[in-house]
């Protein structure tokens, strides 16, 4: 029987012209050049990359570092990445209209990630999935424990709590026509203490949609734990900035653990 490959997905957090590490959705440390990282990911033959503009309202501000010679506008970067990427590309952050969706698809995106507009403008999910297909529309859900110690979804960069219960919110997303879920765990973001497997099981119980799970990866064993808990797509951001050839080493580790991943490859261009 042919089974679906396990995917190892890189999440690139973009803020005001820089690639950043994120911690608890509040602290952001500059770690790199948004242009250089796509060459690395292509060399590592990454399964997929997700570019998230986590502060779209800052995208047009001037950089303070005058030594930087490249264009720092998010759209310019996505236009460049869309031409250079040798792997599927998902784009999210600040997408508020069909015009935005169309723009990023034309720039080379394979999928679009929508977060706050699920609540603010649910028709955007409906219309986008009808035009481009549900497989191209990813619903991004930011989740953390609320004051009552219950898992809740949040929008507006984790600031505004969704009133609906999480299970009802996910059902609403399915009904709107999204084809995939990107789960961002706010409480574990940048903490390196592993995936919240209780949250994963809850999501798996209430939804049959494909799940991309992010938040908490501090070592490669955390990816393995996700796969061992029936997670097809494991994802992370920060860990891929720590060491040289980190994606290659991660996929190599999973392959050696007999996970159903592609063999590790480094391409030289």
PDB file of C-alpha atoms in Angstrom:
ATOM      1  CA  UNK A   1       0.000   0.000   0.000  1.00  0.00           C
ATOM      2  CA  UNK A   2       1.317   3.452  -0.955  1.00  0.00           C
ATOM      3  CA  UNK A   3       1.123   5.893   1.952  1.00  0.00           C
ATOM      4  CA  UNK A   4       1.474   9.640   1.897  1.00  0.00           C
ATOM      5  CA  UNK A   5       4.980  10.909   2.549  1.00  0.00           C
ATOM      6  CA  UNK A   6       5.717  12.665   5.819  1.00  0.00           C
ATOM      7  CA  UNK A   7       6.562  16.282   5.088  1.00  0.00           C
ATOM      8  CA  UNK A   8       9.098  18.445   6.907  1.00  0.00           C
ATOM      9  CA  UNK A   9       8.025  22.056   6.443  1.00  0.00           C
ATOM     10  CA  UNK A  10       9.985  25.237   7.140  1.00  0.00           C
ATOM     11  CA  UNK A  11       8.110  28.268   8.462  1.00  0.00           C
ATOM     12  CA  UNK A  12       9.890  31.551   7.710  1.00  0.00           C
ATOM     13  CA  UNK A  13       8.747  34.428   9.907  1.00  0.00           C
ATOM     14  CA  UNK A  14       9.132  37.791   8.210  1.00  0.00           C
ATOM     15  CA  UNK A  15       9.025  41.110  10.055  1.00  0.00           C
ATOM     16  CA  UNK A  16       9.943  44.517   8.665  1.00  0.00           C
ATOM     17  CA  UNK A  17      12.449  43.327   6.096  1.00  0.00           C
ATOM     18  CA  UNK A  18      14.041  40.570   8.141  1.00  0.00           C
ATOM     19  CA  UNK A  19      13.736  36.866   8.847  1.00  0.00           C
ATOM     20  CA  UNK A  20      13.166  36.584  12.595  1.00  0.00           C
ATOM     21  CA  UNK A  21      12.993  34.004  15.333  1.00  0.00           C
ATOM     22  CA  UNK A  22       9.748  34.203  17.246  1.00  0.00           C
ATOM     23  CA  UNK A  23       9.091  33.533  20.923  1.00  0.00           C
ATOM     24  CA  UNK A  24       5.568  33.419  22.371  1.00  0.00           C
ATOM     25  CA  UNK A  25       4.435  35.669  19.485  1.00  0.00           C
ATOM     26  CA  UNK A  26       5.962  38.621  21.381  1.00  0.00           C
ATOM     27  CA  UNK A  27       9.756  38.544  21.077  1.00  0.00           C
ATOM     28  CA  UNK A  28      11.382  38.624  17.652  1.00  0.00           C
ATOM     29  CA  UNK A  29      15.105  38.300  17.042  1.00  0.00           C
ATOM     30  CA  UNK A  30      16.579  39.087  13.637  1.00  0.00           C
ATOM     31  CA  UNK A  31      18.335  35.997  12.269  1.00  0.00           C
ATOM     32  CA  UNK A  32      18.763  36.427   8.568  1.00  0.00           C
ATOM     33  CA  UNK A  33      18.265  37.690   5.075  1.00  0.00           C
ATOM     34  CA  UNK A  34      14.902  36.738   3.501  1.00  0.00           C
ATOM     35  CA  UNK A  35      16.614  36.239   0.138  1.00  0.00           C
ATOM     36  CA  UNK A  36      19.483  34.026   1.284  1.00  0.00           C
ATOM     37  CA  UNK A  37      17.299  31.542   3.146  1.00  0.00           C
ATOM     38  CA  UNK A  38      15.437  30.511   0.001  1.00  0.00           C
ATOM     39  CA  UNK A  39      18.748  29.451  -1.598  1.00  0.00           C
ATOM     40  CA  UNK A  40      19.487  27.328   1.457  1.00  0.00           C
ATOM     41  CA  UNK A  41      16.056  25.714   1.374  1.00  0.00           C
ATOM     42  CA  UNK A  42      16.402  24.963  -2.324  1.00  0.00           C
ATOM     43  CA  UNK A  43      19.827  23.404  -1.706  1.00  0.00           C
ATOM     44  CA  UNK A  44      18.355  21.269   1.072  1.00  0.00           C
ATOM     45  CA  UNK A  45      15.522  20.188  -1.250  1.00  0.00           C
ATOM     46  CA  UNK A  46      12.943  21.212   1.367  1.00  0.00           C
ATOM     47  CA  UNK A  47       9.466  19.708   1.121  1.00  0.00           C
ATOM     48  CA  UNK A  48       7.707  23.051   1.509  1.00  0.00           C
ATOM     49  CA  UNK A  49       8.301  26.560   2.810  1.00  0.00           C
ATOM     50  CA  UNK A  50       5.754  28.854   4.429  1.00  0.00           C
ATOM     51  CA  UNK A  51       6.520  32.593   4.362  1.00  0.00           C
ATOM     52  CA  UNK A  52       4.484  34.394   7.047  1.00  0.00           C
ATOM     53  CA  UNK A  53       4.485  38.181   7.251  1.00  0.00           C
ATOM     54  CA  UNK A  54       3.835  38.405  10.991  1.00  0.00           C
ATOM     55  CA  UNK A  55       3.673  42.200  11.105  1.00  0.00           C
ATOM     56  CA  UNK A  56       2.272  43.256   7.714  1.00  0.00           C
ATOM     57  CA  UNK A  57       1.591  46.774   9.001  1.00  0.00           C
ATOM     58  CA  UNK A  58       5.378  47.266   9.251  1.00  0.00           C
ATOM     59  CA  UNK A  59       6.198  46.068   5.746  1.00  0.00           C
ATOM     60  CA  UNK A  60       6.629  49.496   4.197  1.00  0.00           C
ATOM     61  CA  UNK A  61       8.689  51.032   6.994  1.00  0.00           C
ATOM     62  CA  UNK A  62      12.260  51.960   6.186  1.00  0.00           C
ATOM     63  CA  UNK A  63      14.960  49.704   7.609  1.00  0.00           C
ATOM     64  CA  UNK A  64      17.289  51.188  10.161  1.00  0.00           C
ATOM     65  CA  UNK A  65      20.262  49.222   8.817  1.00  0.00           C
ATOM     66  CA  UNK A  66      21.431  51.321   5.876  1.00  0.00           C
ATOM     67  CA  UNK A  67      24.055  48.712   4.914  1.00  0.00           C
ATOM     68  CA  UNK A  68      21.331  46.397   3.657  1.00  0.00           C
ATOM     69  CA  UNK A  69      21.167  46.744  -0.119  1.00  0.00           C
ATOM     70  CA  UNK A  70      18.155  44.580  -0.984  1.00  0.00           C
ATOM     71  CA  UNK A  71      14.470  45.426  -1.284  1.00  0.00           C
ATOM     72  CA  UNK A  72      12.760  44.730   2.046  1.00  0.00           C
ATOM     73  CA  UNK A  73       9.129  45.023   0.948  1.00  0.00           C
ATOM     74  CA  UNK A  74       7.322  41.715   1.553  1.00  0.00           C
ATOM     75  CA  UNK A  75       5.772  41.651  -1.912  1.00  0.00           C
ATOM     76  CA  UNK A  76       9.161  42.189  -3.563  1.00  0.00           C
ATOM     77  CA  UNK A  77      10.590  39.332  -1.530  1.00  0.00           C
ATOM     78  CA  UNK A  78       7.729  36.965  -2.404  1.00  0.00           C
ATOM     79  CA  UNK A  79       8.073  37.888  -6.071  1.00  0.00           C
ATOM     80  CA  UNK A  80      11.765  36.947  -5.866  1.00  0.00           C
ATOM     81  CA  UNK A  81      11.135  33.785  -3.824  1.00  0.00           C
ATOM     82  CA  UNK A  82       8.352  32.677  -6.166  1.00  0.00           C
ATOM     83  CA  UNK A  83      10.842  32.631  -9.039  1.00  0.00           C
ATOM     84  CA  UNK A  84      13.687  31.023  -7.075  1.00  0.00           C
ATOM     85  CA  UNK A  85      11.935  28.406  -4.956  1.00  0.00           C
ATOM     86  CA  UNK A  86      12.263  24.799  -6.061  1.00  0.00           C
ATOM     87  CA  UNK A  87       9.693  23.638  -3.512  1.00  0.00           C
ATOM     88  CA  UNK A  88       6.003  24.399  -2.858  1.00  0.00           C
ATOM     89  CA  UNK A  89       5.549  27.887  -1.447  1.00  0.00           C
ATOM     90  CA  UNK A  90       2.808  29.021   0.933  1.00  0.00           C
ATOM     91  CA  UNK A  91       2.358  32.738   1.636  1.00  0.00           C
ATOM     92  CA  UNK A  92       0.461  34.309   4.533  1.00  0.00           C
ATOM     93  CA  UNK A  93       0.125  37.501   6.511  1.00  0.00           C
ATOM     94  CA  UNK A  94      -1.961  40.566   5.748  1.00  0.00           C
ATOM     95  CA  UNK A  95      -4.090  38.835   3.117  1.00  0.00           C
ATOM     96  CA  UNK A  96      -7.435  40.597   3.247  1.00  0.00           C
ATOM     97  CA  UNK A  97      -8.975  40.384  -0.224  1.00  0.00           C
ATOM     98  CA  UNK A  98      -9.271  38.318  -3.371  1.00  0.00           C
ATOM     99  CA  UNK A  99      -6.888  40.805  -4.950  1.00  0.00           C
ATOM    100  CA  UNK A 100      -4.244  39.847  -2.378  1.00  0.00           C
ATOM    101  CA  UNK A 101      -4.871  36.144  -2.984  1.00  0.00           C
ATOM    102  CA  UNK A 102      -4.598  36.553  -6.747  1.00  0.00           C
ATOM    103  CA  UNK A 103      -1.473  38.698  -6.404  1.00  0.00           C
ATOM    104  CA  UNK A 104       0.469  36.076  -4.460  1.00  0.00           C
ATOM    105  CA  UNK A 105      -0.610  33.228  -6.717  1.00  0.00           C
ATOM    106  CA  UNK A 106       0.631  35.263  -9.681  1.00  0.00           C
ATOM    107  CA  UNK A 107       3.937  35.767  -7.848  1.00  0.00           C
ATOM    108  CA  UNK A 108       4.442  32.028  -7.629  1.00  0.00           C
ATOM    109  CA  UNK A 109       2.704  30.936  -4.420  1.00  0.00           C
ATOM    110  CA  UNK A 110       1.258  27.428  -4.504  1.00  0.00           C
ATOM    111  CA  UNK A 111      -0.941  27.976  -1.448  1.00  0.00           C
ATOM    112  CA  UNK A 112      -2.280  30.936   0.493  1.00  0.00           C
ATOM    113  CA  UNK A 113      -2.508  31.013   4.293  1.00  0.00           C
ATOM    114  CA  UNK A 114      -5.354  33.047   5.809  1.00  0.00           C
ATOM    115  CA  UNK A 115      -5.682  33.753   9.521  1.00  0.00           C
ATOM    116  CA  UNK A 116      -7.562  36.751  10.940  1.00  0.00           C
ATOM    117  CA  UNK A 117      -9.780  37.122   7.892  1.00  0.00           C
ATOM    118  CA  UNK A 118     -11.357  33.743   8.699  1.00  0.00           C
ATOM    119  CA  UNK A 119     -13.328  35.747  11.255  1.00  0.00           C
ATOM    120  CA  UNK A 120     -13.184  39.245   9.802  1.00  0.00           C
ATOM    121  CA  UNK A 121     -14.114  38.237   6.250  1.00  0.00           C
ATOM    122  CA  UNK A 122     -15.190  34.567   6.022  1.00  0.00           C
ATOM    123  CA  UNK A 123     -16.356  35.070   2.428  1.00  0.00           C
ATOM    124  CA  UNK A 124     -12.702  35.342   1.470  1.00  0.00           C
ATOM    125  CA  UNK A 125     -12.210  31.654   2.310  1.00  0.00           C
ATOM    126  CA  UNK A 126     -15.365  30.656   0.428  1.00  0.00           C
ATOM    127  CA  UNK A 127     -14.545  32.643  -2.699  1.00  0.00           C
ATOM    128  CA  UNK A 128     -10.832  31.758  -2.739  1.00  0.00           C
ATOM    129  CA  UNK A 129     -11.478  28.033  -2.368  1.00  0.00           C
ATOM    130  CA  UNK A 130     -14.054  28.128  -5.165  1.00  0.00           C
ATOM    131  CA  UNK A 131     -11.716  29.929  -7.536  1.00  0.00           C
ATOM    132  CA  UNK A 132      -8.403  28.248  -6.711  1.00  0.00           C
ATOM    133  CA  UNK A 133      -9.512  24.997  -5.103  1.00  0.00           C
ATOM    134  CA  UNK A 134      -9.673  24.128  -1.426  1.00  0.00           C
ATOM    135  CA  UNK A 135      -6.261  22.418  -1.608  1.00  0.00           C
ATOM    136  CA  UNK A 136      -4.721  25.851  -2.238  1.00  0.00           C
ATOM    137  CA  UNK A 137      -6.244  27.544   0.820  1.00  0.00           C
ATOM    138  CA  UNK A 138      -4.649  27.011   4.229  1.00  0.00           C
ATOM    139  CA  UNK A 139      -6.472  28.141   7.367  1.00  0.00           C
ATOM    140  CA  UNK A 140      -3.886  29.326   9.880  1.00  0.00           C
ATOM    141  CA  UNK A 141      -5.055  29.019  13.506  1.00  0.00           C
ATOM    142  CA  UNK A 142      -3.107  30.513  16.410  1.00  0.00           C
ATOM    143  CA  UNK A 143      -3.947  28.639  19.621  1.00  0.00           C
ATOM    144  CA  UNK A 144      -3.105  29.079  23.297  1.00  0.00           C
ATOM    145  CA  UNK A 145      -4.548  28.288  26.706  1.00  0.00           C
ATOM    146  CA  UNK A 146      -7.025  30.920  27.869  1.00  0.00           C
ATOM    147  CA  UNK A 147      -7.621  32.115  31.437  1.00  0.00           C
ATOM    148  CA  UNK A 148      -9.933  29.152  32.026  1.00  0.00           C
ATOM    149  CA  UNK A 149      -7.171  26.710  31.032  1.00  0.00           C
ATOM    150  CA  UNK A 150      -8.953  25.817  27.804  1.00  0.00           C
ATOM    151  CA  UNK A 151      -7.477  25.772  24.302  1.00  0.00           C
ATOM    152  CA  UNK A 152      -8.752  28.778  22.367  1.00  0.00           C
ATOM    153  CA  UNK A 153      -8.076  30.294  18.956  1.00  0.00           C
ATOM    154  CA  UNK A 154      -6.786  33.845  18.650  1.00  0.00           C
ATOM    155  CA  UNK A 155      -6.472  36.318  15.805  1.00  0.00           C
ATOM    156  CA  UNK A 156      -4.624  39.623  15.329  1.00  0.00           C
ATOM    157  CA  UNK A 157      -1.208  38.138  16.201  1.00  0.00           C
ATOM    158  CA  UNK A 158      -2.561  36.305  19.226  1.00  0.00           C
ATOM    159  CA  UNK A 159      -4.193  39.352  20.774  1.00  0.00           C
ATOM    160  CA  UNK A 160      -7.917  38.765  20.145  1.00  0.00           C
ATOM    161  CA  UNK A 161      -9.632  35.651  21.443  1.00  0.00           C
ATOM    162  CA  UNK A 162     -12.209  33.879  19.285  1.00  0.00           C
ATOM    163  CA  UNK A 163     -15.389  33.483  21.331  1.00  0.00           C
ATOM    164  CA  UNK A 164     -16.369  30.181  19.733  1.00  0.00           C
ATOM    165  CA  UNK A 165     -15.067  26.957  21.218  1.00  0.00           C
ATOM    166  CA  UNK A 166     -12.034  25.699  19.330  1.00  0.00           C
ATOM    167  CA  UNK A 167     -13.858  22.640  17.972  1.00  0.00           C
ATOM    168  CA  UNK A 168     -16.688  24.827  16.650  1.00  0.00           C
ATOM    169  CA  UNK A 169     -14.212  27.243  15.088  1.00  0.00           C
ATOM    170  CA  UNK A 170     -12.461  24.420  13.254  1.00  0.00           C
ATOM    171  CA  UNK A 171     -15.809  23.067  12.031  1.00  0.00           C
ATOM    172  CA  UNK A 172     -16.638  26.552  10.724  1.00  0.00           C
ATOM    173  CA  UNK A 173     -13.333  26.628   8.850  1.00  0.00           C
ATOM    174  CA  UNK A 174     -14.070  23.275   7.230  1.00  0.00           C
ATOM    175  CA  UNK A 175     -17.521  24.493   6.180  1.00  0.00           C
ATOM    176  CA  UNK A 176     -15.997  27.617   4.599  1.00  0.00           C
ATOM    177  CA  UNK A 177     -13.924  25.428   2.288  1.00  0.00           C
ATOM    178  CA  UNK A 178     -10.331  25.578   3.526  1.00  0.00           C
ATOM    179  CA  UNK A 179      -8.339  22.510   2.535  1.00  0.00           C
ATOM    180  CA  UNK A 180      -5.608  22.422   5.172  1.00  0.00           C
ATOM    181  CA  UNK A 181      -4.927  23.618   8.726  1.00  0.00           C
ATOM    182  CA  UNK A 182      -1.760  25.357   9.892  1.00  0.00           C
ATOM    183  CA  UNK A 183      -1.751  25.131  13.683  1.00  0.00           C
ATOM    184  CA  UNK A 184       0.519  27.610  15.477  1.00  0.00           C
ATOM    185  CA  UNK A 185       0.878  26.936  19.204  1.00  0.00           C
ATOM    186  CA  UNK A 186       1.436  30.326  20.844  1.00  0.00           C
ATOM    187  CA  UNK A 187       2.326  28.906  24.266  1.00  0.00           C
ATOM    188  CA  UNK A 188       5.165  26.828  22.805  1.00  0.00           C
ATOM    189  CA  UNK A 189       6.343  29.261  20.142  1.00  0.00           C
ATOM    190  CA  UNK A 190      10.136  29.464  20.403  1.00  0.00           C
ATOM    191  CA  UNK A 191      10.256  27.545  23.681  1.00  0.00           C
ATOM    192  CA  UNK A 192      11.933  24.393  22.340  1.00  0.00           C
ATOM    193  CA  UNK A 193      10.002  22.117  24.706  1.00  0.00           C
ATOM    194  CA  UNK A 194       8.323  19.991  22.045  1.00  0.00           C
ATOM    195  CA  UNK A 195       4.927  19.820  20.406  1.00  0.00           C
ATOM    196  CA  UNK A 196       1.833  19.940  22.606  1.00  0.00           C
ATOM    197  CA  UNK A 197       0.627  16.439  21.784  1.00  0.00           C
ATOM    198  CA  UNK A 198      -2.614  16.931  23.743  1.00  0.00           C
ATOM    199  CA  UNK A 199      -3.481  19.830  21.459  1.00  0.00           C
ATOM    200  CA  UNK A 200      -2.555  17.748  18.425  1.00  0.00           C
ATOM    201  CA  UNK A 201      -4.869  14.928  19.509  1.00  0.00           C
ATOM    202  CA  UNK A 202      -7.689  17.406  20.072  1.00  0.00           C
ATOM    203  CA  UNK A 203      -7.295  18.833  16.558  1.00  0.00           C
ATOM    204  CA  UNK A 204      -7.102  15.353  15.032  1.00  0.00           C
ATOM    205  CA  UNK A 205     -10.279  14.367  16.860  1.00  0.00           C
ATOM    206  CA  UNK A 206     -12.360  17.257  15.560  1.00  0.00           C
ATOM    207  CA  UNK A 207     -11.005  17.587  12.010  1.00  0.00           C
ATOM    208  CA  UNK A 208     -10.205  15.341   9.069  1.00  0.00           C
ATOM    209  CA  UNK A 209      -8.330  18.089   7.212  1.00  0.00           C
ATOM    210  CA  UNK A 210      -4.570  17.733   6.671  1.00  0.00           C
ATOM    211  CA  UNK A 211      -2.700  19.355   9.556  1.00  0.00           C
ATOM    212  CA  UNK A 212       0.571  21.288   9.562  1.00  0.00           C
ATOM    213  CA  UNK A 213       1.670  21.564  13.205  1.00  0.00           C
ATOM    214  CA  UNK A 214       4.122  24.173  14.493  1.00  0.00           C
ATOM    215  CA  UNK A 215       5.317  25.463  17.833  1.00  0.00           C
ATOM    216  CA  UNK A 216       7.798  24.051  20.319  1.00  0.00           C
ATOM    217  CA  UNK A 217      10.380  22.164  18.258  1.00  0.00           C
ATOM    218  CA  UNK A 218      13.743  22.287  19.999  1.00  0.00           C
ATOM    219  CA  UNK A 219      15.393  19.177  18.592  1.00  0.00           C
ATOM    220  CA  UNK A 220      14.816  16.644  15.838  1.00  0.00           C
ATOM    221  CA  UNK A 221      13.207  14.146  18.214  1.00  0.00           C
ATOM    222  CA  UNK A 222      10.257  16.501  18.485  1.00  0.00           C
ATOM    223  CA  UNK A 223       9.603  16.050  14.756  1.00  0.00           C
ATOM    224  CA  UNK A 224       9.745  12.288  15.284  1.00  0.00           C
ATOM    225  CA  UNK A 225       7.245  12.484  18.133  1.00  0.00           C
ATOM    226  CA  UNK A 226       4.838  14.365  15.907  1.00  0.00           C
ATOM    227  CA  UNK A 227       5.100  11.757  13.163  1.00  0.00           C
ATOM    228  CA  UNK A 228       4.700   8.952  15.695  1.00  0.00           C
ATOM    229  CA  UNK A 229       1.445  10.635  16.728  1.00  0.00           C
ATOM    230  CA  UNK A 230       0.046  10.429  13.192  1.00  0.00           C
ATOM    231  CA  UNK A 231       1.080  13.921  12.150  1.00  0.00           C
ATOM    232  CA  UNK A 232       1.788  13.904   8.431  1.00  0.00           C
ATOM    233  CA  UNK A 233       3.287  17.407   8.198  1.00  0.00           C
ATOM    234  CA  UNK A 234       5.711  18.512  10.904  1.00  0.00           C
ATOM    235  CA  UNK A 235       6.785  22.140  10.836  1.00  0.00           C
ATOM    236  CA  UNK A 236       9.057  24.573  12.636  1.00  0.00           C
ATOM    237  CA  UNK A 237      10.788  27.883  12.172  1.00  0.00           C
ATOM    238  CA  UNK A 238      13.471  28.705  14.704  1.00  0.00           C
ATOM    239  CA  UNK A 239      15.335  25.394  14.716  1.00  0.00           C
ATOM    240  CA  UNK A 240      16.375  25.806  11.087  1.00  0.00           C
ATOM    241  CA  UNK A 241      18.438  28.871  11.960  1.00  0.00           C
ATOM    242  CA  UNK A 242      20.548  27.229  14.669  1.00  0.00           C
ATOM    243  CA  UNK A 243      23.000  25.047  12.770  1.00  0.00           C
ATOM    244  CA  UNK A 244      24.555  24.656   9.337  1.00  0.00           C
ATOM    245  CA  UNK A 245      22.604  22.351   7.007  1.00  0.00           C
ATOM    246  CA  UNK A 246      19.888  22.053   9.655  1.00  0.00           C
ATOM    247  CA  UNK A 247      17.134  20.973   7.269  1.00  0.00           C
ATOM    248  CA  UNK A 248      19.370  18.325   5.705  1.00  0.00           C
ATOM    249  CA  UNK A 249      20.308  17.003   9.145  1.00  0.00           C
ATOM    250  CA  UNK A 250      16.673  16.960  10.255  1.00  0.00           C
ATOM    251  CA  UNK A 251      15.383  15.059   7.216  1.00  0.00           C
ATOM    252  CA  UNK A 252      18.359  12.701   7.467  1.00  0.00           C
ATOM    253  CA  UNK A 253      17.499  11.987  11.102  1.00  0.00           C
ATOM    254  CA  UNK A 254      13.849  11.262  10.271  1.00  0.00           C
ATOM    255  CA  UNK A 255      14.831   9.061   7.340  1.00  0.00           C
ATOM    256  CA  UNK A 256      17.202   7.074   9.566  1.00  0.00           C
ATOM    257  CA  UNK A 257      14.338   6.620  12.031  1.00  0.00           C
ATOM    258  CA  UNK A 258      12.381   4.918   9.226  1.00  0.00           C
ATOM    259  CA  UNK A 259       9.895   7.748   8.859  1.00  0.00           C
ATOM    260  CA  UNK A 260       8.204   7.895   5.481  1.00  0.00           C
ATOM    261  CA  UNK A 261      10.196  10.929   4.343  1.00  0.00           C
ATOM    262  CA  UNK A 262      12.140  11.619   1.195  1.00  0.00           C
ATOM    263  CA  UNK A 263      15.845  10.736   1.378  1.00  0.00           C
ATOM    264  CA  UNK A 264      18.111  13.648   2.414  1.00  0.00           C
ATOM    265  CA  UNK A 265      19.605  15.582  -0.468  1.00  0.00           C
ATOM    266  CA  UNK A 266      21.913  18.578  -0.821  1.00  0.00           C
ATOM    267  CA  UNK A 267      21.867  20.232  -4.231  1.00  0.00           C
ATOM    268  CA  UNK A 268      24.749  22.362  -5.453  1.00  0.00           C
ATOM    269  CA  UNK A 269      23.860  25.076  -7.944  1.00  0.00           C
TER     270      UNK A 269
END
